[in-house]
Short mmCIF file of the N, C-alpha and C atoms (twelve columns), coordinates in Angstrom:
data_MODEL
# 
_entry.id   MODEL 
# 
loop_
_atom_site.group_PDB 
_atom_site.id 
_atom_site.type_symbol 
_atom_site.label_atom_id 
_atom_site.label_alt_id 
_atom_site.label_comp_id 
_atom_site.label_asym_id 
_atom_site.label_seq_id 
_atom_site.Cartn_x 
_atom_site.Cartn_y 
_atom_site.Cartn_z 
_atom_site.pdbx_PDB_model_num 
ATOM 1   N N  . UNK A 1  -17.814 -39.639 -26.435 1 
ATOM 2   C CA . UNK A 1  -17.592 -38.291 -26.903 1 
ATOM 3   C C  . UNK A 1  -18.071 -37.263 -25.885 1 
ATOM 4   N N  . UNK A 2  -19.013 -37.306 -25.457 1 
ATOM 5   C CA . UNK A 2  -19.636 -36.248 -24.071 1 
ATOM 6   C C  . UNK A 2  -18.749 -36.298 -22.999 1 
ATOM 7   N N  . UNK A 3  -18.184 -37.681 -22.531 1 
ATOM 8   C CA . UNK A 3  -17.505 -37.991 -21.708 1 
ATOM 9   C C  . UNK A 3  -16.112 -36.607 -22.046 1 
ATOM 10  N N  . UNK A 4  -15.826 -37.000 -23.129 1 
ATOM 11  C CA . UNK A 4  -14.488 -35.789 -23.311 1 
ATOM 12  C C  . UNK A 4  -14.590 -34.479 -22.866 1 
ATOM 13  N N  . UNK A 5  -16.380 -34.570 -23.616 1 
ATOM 14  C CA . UNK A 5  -16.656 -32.580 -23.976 1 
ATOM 15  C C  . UNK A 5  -16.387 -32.121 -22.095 1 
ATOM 16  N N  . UNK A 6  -17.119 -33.223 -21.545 1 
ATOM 17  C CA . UNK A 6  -17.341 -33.314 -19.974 1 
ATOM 18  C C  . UNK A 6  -15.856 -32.632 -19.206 1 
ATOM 19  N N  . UNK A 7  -14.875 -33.545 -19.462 1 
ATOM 20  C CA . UNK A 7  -13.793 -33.222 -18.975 1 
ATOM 21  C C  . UNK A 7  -13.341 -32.067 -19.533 1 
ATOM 22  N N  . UNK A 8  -13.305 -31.245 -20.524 1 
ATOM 23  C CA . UNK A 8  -12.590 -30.405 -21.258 1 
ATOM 24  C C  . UNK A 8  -13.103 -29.633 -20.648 1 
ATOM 25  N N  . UNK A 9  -15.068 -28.940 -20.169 1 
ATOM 26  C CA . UNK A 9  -15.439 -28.149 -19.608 1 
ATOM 27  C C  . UNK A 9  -15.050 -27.815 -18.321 1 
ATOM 28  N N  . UNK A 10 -14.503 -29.387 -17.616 1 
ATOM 29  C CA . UNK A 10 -14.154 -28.871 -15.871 1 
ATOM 30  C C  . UNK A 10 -12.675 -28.833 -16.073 1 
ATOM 31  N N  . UNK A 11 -11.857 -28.767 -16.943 1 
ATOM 32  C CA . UNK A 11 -10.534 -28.691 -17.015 1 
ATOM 33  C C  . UNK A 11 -10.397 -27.048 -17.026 1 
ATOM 34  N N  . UNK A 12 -11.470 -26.763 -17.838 1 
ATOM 35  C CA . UNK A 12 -11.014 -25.194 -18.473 1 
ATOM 36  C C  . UNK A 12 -11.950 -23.970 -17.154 1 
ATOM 37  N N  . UNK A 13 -13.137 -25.071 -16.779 1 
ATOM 38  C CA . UNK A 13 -13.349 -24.230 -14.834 1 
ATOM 39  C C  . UNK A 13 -12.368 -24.024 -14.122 1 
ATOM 40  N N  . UNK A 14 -11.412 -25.105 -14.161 1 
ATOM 41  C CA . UNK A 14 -10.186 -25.470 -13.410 1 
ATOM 42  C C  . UNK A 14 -9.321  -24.362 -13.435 1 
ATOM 43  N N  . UNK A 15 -8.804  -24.242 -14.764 1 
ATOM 44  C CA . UNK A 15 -7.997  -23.053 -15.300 1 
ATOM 45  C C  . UNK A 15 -8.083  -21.804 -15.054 1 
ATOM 46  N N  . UNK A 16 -9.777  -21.898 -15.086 1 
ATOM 47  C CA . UNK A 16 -9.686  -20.290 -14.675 1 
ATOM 48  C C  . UNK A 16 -9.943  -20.177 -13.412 1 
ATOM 49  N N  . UNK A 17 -10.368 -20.794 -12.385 1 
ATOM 50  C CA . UNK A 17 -9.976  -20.758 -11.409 1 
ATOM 51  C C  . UNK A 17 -8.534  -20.716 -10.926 1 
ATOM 52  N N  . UNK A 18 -8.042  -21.310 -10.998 1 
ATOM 53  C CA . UNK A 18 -6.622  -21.366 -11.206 1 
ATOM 54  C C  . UNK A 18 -5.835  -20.066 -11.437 1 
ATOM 55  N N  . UNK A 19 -6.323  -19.288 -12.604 1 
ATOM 56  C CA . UNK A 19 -5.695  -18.155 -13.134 1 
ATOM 57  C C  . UNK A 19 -6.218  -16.714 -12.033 1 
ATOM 58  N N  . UNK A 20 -7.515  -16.990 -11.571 1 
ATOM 59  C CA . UNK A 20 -8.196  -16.210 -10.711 1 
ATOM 60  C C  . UNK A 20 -7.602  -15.764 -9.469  1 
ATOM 61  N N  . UNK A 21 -6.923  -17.059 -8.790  1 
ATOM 62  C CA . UNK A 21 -6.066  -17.213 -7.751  1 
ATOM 63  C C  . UNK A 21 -5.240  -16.550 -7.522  1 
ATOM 64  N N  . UNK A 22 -4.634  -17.065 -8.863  1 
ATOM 65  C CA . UNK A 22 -3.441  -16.473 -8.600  1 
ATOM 66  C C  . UNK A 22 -3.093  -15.015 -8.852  1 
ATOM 67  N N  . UNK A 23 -3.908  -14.296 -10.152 1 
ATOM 68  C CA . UNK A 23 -4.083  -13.199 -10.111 1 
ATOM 69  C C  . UNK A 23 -4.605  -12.078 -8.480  1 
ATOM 70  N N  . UNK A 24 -5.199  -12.704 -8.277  1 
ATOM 71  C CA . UNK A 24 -5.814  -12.097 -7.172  1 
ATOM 72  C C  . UNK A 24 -4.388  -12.085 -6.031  1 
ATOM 73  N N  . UNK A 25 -3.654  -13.521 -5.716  1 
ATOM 74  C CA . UNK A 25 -2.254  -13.461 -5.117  1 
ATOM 75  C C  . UNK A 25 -1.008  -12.132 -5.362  1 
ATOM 76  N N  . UNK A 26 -0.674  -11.690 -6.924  1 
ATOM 77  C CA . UNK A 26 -0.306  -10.912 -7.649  1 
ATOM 78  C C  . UNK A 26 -1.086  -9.320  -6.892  1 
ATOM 79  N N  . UNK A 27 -1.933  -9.528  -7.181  1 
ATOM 80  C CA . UNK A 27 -2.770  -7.937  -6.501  1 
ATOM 81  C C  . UNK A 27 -1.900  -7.727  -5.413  1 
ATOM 82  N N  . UNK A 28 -2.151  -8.353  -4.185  1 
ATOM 83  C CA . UNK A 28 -2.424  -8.456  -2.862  1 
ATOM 84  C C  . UNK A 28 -0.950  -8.385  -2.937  1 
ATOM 85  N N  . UNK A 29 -0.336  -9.154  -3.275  1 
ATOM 86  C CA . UNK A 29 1.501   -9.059  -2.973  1 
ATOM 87  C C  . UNK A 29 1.691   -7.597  -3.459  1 
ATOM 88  N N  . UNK A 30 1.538   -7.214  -4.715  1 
ATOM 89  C CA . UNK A 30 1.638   -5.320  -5.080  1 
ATOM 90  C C  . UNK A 30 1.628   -4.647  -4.568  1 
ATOM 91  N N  . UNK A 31 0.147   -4.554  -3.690  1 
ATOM 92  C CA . UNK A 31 -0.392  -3.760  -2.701  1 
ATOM 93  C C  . UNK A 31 0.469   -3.591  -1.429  1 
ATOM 94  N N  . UNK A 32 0.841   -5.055  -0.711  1 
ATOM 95  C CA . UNK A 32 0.963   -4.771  0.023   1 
ATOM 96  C C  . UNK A 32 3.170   -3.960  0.179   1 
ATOM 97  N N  . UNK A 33 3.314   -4.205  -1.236  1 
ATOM 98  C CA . UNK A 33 4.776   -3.461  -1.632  1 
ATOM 99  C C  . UNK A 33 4.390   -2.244  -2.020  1 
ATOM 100 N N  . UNK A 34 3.418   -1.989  -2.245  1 
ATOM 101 C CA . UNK A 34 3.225   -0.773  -2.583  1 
ATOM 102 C C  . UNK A 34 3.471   0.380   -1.103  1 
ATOM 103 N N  . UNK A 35 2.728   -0.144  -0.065  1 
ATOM 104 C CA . UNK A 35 2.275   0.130   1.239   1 
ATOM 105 C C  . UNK A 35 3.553   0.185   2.119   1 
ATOM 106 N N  . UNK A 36 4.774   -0.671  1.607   1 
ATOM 107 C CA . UNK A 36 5.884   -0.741  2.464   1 
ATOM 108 C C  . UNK A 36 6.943   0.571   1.569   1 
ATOM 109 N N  . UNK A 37 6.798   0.834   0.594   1 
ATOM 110 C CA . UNK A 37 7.219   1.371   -0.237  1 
ATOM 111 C C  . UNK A 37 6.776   2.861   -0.273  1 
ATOM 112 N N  . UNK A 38 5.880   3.510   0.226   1 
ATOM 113 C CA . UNK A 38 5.247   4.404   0.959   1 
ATOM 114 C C  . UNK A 38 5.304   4.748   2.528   1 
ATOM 115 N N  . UNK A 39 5.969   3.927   2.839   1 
ATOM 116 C CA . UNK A 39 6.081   3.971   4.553   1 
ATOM 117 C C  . UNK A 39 7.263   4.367   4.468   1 
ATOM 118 N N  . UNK A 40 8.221   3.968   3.803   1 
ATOM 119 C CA . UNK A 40 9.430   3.876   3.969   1 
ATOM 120 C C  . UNK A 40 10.113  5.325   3.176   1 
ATOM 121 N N  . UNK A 41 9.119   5.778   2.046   1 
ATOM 122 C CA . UNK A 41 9.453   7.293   1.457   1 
ATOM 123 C C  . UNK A 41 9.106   8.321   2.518   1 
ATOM 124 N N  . UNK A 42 7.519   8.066   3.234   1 
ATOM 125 C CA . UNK A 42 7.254   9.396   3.731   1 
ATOM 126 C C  . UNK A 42 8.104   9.438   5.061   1 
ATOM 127 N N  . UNK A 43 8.500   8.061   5.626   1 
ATOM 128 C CA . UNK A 43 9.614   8.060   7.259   1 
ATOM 129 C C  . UNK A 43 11.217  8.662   6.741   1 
ATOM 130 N N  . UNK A 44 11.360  8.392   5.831   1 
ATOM 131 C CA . UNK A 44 12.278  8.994   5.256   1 
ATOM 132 C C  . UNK A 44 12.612  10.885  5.029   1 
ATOM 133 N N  . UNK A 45 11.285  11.006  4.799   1 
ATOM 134 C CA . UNK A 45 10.968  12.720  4.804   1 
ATOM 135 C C  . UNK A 45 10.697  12.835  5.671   1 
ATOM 136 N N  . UNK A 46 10.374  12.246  6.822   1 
ATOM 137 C CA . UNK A 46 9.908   12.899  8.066   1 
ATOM 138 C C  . UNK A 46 11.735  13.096  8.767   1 
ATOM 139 N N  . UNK A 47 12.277  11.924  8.484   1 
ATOM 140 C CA . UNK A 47 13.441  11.602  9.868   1 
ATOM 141 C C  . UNK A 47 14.557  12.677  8.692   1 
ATOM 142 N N  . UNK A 48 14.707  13.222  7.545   1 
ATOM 143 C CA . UNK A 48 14.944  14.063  7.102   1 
ATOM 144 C C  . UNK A 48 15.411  15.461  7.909   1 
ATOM 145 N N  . UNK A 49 13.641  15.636  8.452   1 
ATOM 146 C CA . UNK A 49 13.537  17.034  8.994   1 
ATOM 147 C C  . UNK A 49 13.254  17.156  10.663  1 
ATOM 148 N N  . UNK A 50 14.210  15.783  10.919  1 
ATOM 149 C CA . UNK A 50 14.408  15.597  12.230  1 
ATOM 150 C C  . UNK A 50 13.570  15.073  13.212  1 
ATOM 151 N N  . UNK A 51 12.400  14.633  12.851  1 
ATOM 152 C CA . UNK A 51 11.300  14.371  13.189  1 
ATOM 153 C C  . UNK A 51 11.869  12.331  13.646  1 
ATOM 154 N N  . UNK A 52 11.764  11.606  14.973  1 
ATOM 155 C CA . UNK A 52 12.489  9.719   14.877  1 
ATOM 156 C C  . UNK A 52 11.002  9.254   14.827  1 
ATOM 157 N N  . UNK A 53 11.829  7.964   13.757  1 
ATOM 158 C CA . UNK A 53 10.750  7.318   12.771  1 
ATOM 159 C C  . UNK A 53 11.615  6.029   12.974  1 
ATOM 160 N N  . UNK A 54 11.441  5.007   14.116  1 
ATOM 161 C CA . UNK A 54 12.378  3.907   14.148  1 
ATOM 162 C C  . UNK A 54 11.114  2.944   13.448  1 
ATOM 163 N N  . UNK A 55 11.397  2.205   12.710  1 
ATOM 164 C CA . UNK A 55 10.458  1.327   12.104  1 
ATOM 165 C C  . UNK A 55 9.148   1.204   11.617  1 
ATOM 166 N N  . UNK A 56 9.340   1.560   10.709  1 
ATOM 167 C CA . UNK A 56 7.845   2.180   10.199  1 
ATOM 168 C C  . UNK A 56 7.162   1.284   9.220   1 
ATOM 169 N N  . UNK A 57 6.257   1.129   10.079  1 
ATOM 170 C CA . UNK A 57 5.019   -0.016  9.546   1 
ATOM 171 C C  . UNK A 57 3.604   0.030   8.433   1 
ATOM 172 N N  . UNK A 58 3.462   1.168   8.977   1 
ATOM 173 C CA . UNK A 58 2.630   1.542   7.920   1 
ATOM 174 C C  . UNK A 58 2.317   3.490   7.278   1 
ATOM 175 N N  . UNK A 59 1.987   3.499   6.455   1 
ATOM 176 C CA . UNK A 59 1.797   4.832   6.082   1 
ATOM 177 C C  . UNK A 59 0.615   4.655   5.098   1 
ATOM 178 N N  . UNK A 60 -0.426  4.924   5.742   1 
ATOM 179 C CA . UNK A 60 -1.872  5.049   5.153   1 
ATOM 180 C C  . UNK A 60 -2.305  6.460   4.746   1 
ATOM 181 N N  . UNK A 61 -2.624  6.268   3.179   1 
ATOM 182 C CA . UNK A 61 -3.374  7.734   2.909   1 
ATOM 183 C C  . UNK A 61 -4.515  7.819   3.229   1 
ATOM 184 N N  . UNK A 62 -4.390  9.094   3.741   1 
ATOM 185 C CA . UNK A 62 -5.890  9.867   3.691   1 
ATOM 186 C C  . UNK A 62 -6.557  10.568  2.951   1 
ATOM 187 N N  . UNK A 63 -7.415  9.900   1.886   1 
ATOM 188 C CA . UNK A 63 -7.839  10.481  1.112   1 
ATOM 189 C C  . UNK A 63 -9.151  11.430  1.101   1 
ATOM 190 N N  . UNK A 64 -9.750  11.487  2.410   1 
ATOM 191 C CA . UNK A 64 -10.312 13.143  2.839   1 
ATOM 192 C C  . UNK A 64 -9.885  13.910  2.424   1 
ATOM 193 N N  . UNK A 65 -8.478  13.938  3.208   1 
ATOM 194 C CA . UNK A 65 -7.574  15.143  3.518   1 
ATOM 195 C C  . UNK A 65 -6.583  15.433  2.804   1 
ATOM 196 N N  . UNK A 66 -6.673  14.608  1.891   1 
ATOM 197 C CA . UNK A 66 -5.394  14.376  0.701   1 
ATOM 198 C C  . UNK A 66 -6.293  15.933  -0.744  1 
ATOM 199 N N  . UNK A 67 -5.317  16.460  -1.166  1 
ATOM 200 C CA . UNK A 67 -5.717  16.588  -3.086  1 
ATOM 201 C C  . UNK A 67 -4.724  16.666  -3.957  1 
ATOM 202 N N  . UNK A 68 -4.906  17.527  -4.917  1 
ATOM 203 C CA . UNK A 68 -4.299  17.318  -6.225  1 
ATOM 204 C C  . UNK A 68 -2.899  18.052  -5.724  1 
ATOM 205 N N  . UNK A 69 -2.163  17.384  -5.729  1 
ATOM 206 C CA . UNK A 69 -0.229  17.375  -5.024  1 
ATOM 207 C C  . UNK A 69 -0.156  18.282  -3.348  1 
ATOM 208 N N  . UNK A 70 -1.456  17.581  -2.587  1 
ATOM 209 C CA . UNK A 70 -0.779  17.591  -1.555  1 
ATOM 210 C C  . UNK A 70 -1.570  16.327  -0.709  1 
ATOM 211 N N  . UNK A 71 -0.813  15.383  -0.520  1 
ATOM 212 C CA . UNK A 71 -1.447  14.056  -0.027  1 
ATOM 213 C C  . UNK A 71 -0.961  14.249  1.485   1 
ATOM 214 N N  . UNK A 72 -1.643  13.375  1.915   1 
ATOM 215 C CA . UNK A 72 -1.839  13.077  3.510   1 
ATOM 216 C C  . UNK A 72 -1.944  12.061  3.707   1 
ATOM 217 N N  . UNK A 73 -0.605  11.594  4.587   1 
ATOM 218 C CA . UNK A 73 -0.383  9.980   5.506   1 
ATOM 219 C C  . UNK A 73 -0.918  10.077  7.249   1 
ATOM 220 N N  . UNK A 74 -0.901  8.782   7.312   1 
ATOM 221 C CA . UNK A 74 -1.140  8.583   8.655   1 
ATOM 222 C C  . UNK A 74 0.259   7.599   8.717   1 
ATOM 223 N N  . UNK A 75 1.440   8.259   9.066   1 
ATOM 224 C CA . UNK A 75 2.749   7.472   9.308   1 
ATOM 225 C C  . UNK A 75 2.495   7.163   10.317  1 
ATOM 226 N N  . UNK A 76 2.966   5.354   10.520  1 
ATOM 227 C CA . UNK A 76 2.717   4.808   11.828  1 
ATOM 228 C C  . UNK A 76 4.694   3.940   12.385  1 
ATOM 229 N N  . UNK A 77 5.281   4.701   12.888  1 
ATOM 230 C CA . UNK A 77 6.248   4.287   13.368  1 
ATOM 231 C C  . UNK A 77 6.326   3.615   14.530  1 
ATOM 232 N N  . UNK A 78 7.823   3.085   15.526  1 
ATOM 233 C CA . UNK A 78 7.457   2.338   16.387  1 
ATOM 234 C C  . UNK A 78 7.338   3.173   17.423  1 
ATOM 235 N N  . UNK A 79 6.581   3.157   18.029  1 
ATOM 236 C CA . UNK A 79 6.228   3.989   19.592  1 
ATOM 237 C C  . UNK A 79 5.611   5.309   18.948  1 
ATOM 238 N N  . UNK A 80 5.034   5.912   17.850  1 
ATOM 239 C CA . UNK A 80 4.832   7.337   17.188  1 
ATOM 240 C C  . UNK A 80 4.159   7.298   15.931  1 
ATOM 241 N N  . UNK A 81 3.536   7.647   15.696  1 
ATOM 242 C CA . UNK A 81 2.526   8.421   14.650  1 
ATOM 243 C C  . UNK A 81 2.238   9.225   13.962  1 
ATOM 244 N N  . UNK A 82 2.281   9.917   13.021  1 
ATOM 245 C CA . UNK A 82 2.851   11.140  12.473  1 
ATOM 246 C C  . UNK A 82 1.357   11.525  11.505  1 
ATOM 247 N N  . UNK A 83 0.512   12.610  11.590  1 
ATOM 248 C CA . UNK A 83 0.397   13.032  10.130  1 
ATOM 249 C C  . UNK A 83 1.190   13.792  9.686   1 
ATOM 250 N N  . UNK A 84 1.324   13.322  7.869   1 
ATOM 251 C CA . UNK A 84 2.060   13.889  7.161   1 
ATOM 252 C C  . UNK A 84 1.757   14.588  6.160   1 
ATOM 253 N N  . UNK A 85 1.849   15.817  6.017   1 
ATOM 254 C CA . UNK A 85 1.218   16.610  4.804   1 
ATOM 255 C C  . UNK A 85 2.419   16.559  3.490   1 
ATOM 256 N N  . UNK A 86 2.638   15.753  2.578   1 
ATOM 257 C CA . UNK A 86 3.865   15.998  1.478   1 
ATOM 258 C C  . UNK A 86 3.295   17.123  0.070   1 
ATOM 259 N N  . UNK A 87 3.733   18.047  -0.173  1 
ATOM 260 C CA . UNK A 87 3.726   18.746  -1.097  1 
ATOM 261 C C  . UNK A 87 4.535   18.780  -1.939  1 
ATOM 262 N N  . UNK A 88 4.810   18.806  -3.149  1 
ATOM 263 C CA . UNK A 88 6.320   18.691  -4.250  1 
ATOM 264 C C  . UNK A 88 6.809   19.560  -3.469  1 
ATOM 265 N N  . UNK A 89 8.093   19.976  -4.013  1 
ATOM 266 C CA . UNK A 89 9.242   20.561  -3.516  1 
ATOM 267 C C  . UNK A 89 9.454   21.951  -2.717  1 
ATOM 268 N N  . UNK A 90 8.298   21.281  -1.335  1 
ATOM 269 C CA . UNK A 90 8.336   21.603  -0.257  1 
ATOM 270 C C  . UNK A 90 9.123   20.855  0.876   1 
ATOM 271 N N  . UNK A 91 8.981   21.373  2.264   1 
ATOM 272 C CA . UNK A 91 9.272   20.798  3.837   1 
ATOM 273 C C  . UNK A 91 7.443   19.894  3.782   1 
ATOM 274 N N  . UNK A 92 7.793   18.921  4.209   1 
ATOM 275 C CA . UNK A 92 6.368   18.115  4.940   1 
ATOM 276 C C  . UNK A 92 5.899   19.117  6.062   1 
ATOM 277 N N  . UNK A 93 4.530   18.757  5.876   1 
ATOM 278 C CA . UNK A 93 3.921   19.085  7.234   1 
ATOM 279 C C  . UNK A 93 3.607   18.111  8.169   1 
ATOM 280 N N  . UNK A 94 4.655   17.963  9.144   1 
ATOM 281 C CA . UNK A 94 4.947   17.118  10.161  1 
ATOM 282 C C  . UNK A 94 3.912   17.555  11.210  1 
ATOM 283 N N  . UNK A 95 2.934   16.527  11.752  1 
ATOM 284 C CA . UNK A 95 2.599   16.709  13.328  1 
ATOM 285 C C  . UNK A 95 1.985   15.066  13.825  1 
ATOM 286 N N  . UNK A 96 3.103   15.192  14.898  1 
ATOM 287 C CA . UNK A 96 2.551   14.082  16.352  1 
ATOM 288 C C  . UNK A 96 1.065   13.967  16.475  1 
ATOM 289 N N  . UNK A 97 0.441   12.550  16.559  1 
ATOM 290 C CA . UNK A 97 -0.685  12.439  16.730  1 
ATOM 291 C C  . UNK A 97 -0.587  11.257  17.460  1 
ATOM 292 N N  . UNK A 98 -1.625  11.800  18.577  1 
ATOM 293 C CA . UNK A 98 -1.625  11.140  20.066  1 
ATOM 294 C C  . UNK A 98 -2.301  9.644   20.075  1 
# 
């Protein structure tokens, strides 16, 4: 009978390990769609307003410089860099950063 209780306890460690994993897999895949999914809106508003945005890898907020509806990226395209100031239904504030 212990012998059982035995196994049932490392079955159900198992499990949640198991469930831990993979949850944590789930995060990390989100995130990192989240991140491509943001690169690809603010290169979009940039190459909009004429500003070339060939492949854009990342777009990191800055949440210093960011507030309440006006956020700030660090658009990272290929060969170029952009901060981006987005405001609702404004023009971005586009500038080259070296």
């Amino acid at each position: 009978m212990n012998c059982n209780r035995a196994l049932l306890q490392i079955s159900s460690i198992g499990a949640g390990v198991f469930m831990s994993i993979c949850l944590t897999g789930t995060v990390a895949t989100a995130a990192a769609k989240d991140q491509d999914a943001a690169a690809t809106v603010v290169a979009d508003q940039v190459r909009s307003q004429g500003f070339r945005c060939k492949n854009p890898t990342s777009a990191e907020r800055i949440e210093a410089e960011s507030a309440p509806n006006q956020t700030v990226y660090l658009l990272k395209c290929e060969g170029m860099t952009y901060r981006v100031l987005l405001i609702p239904d404004q023009a971005a504030d586009v500038a080259k950063v070296d």
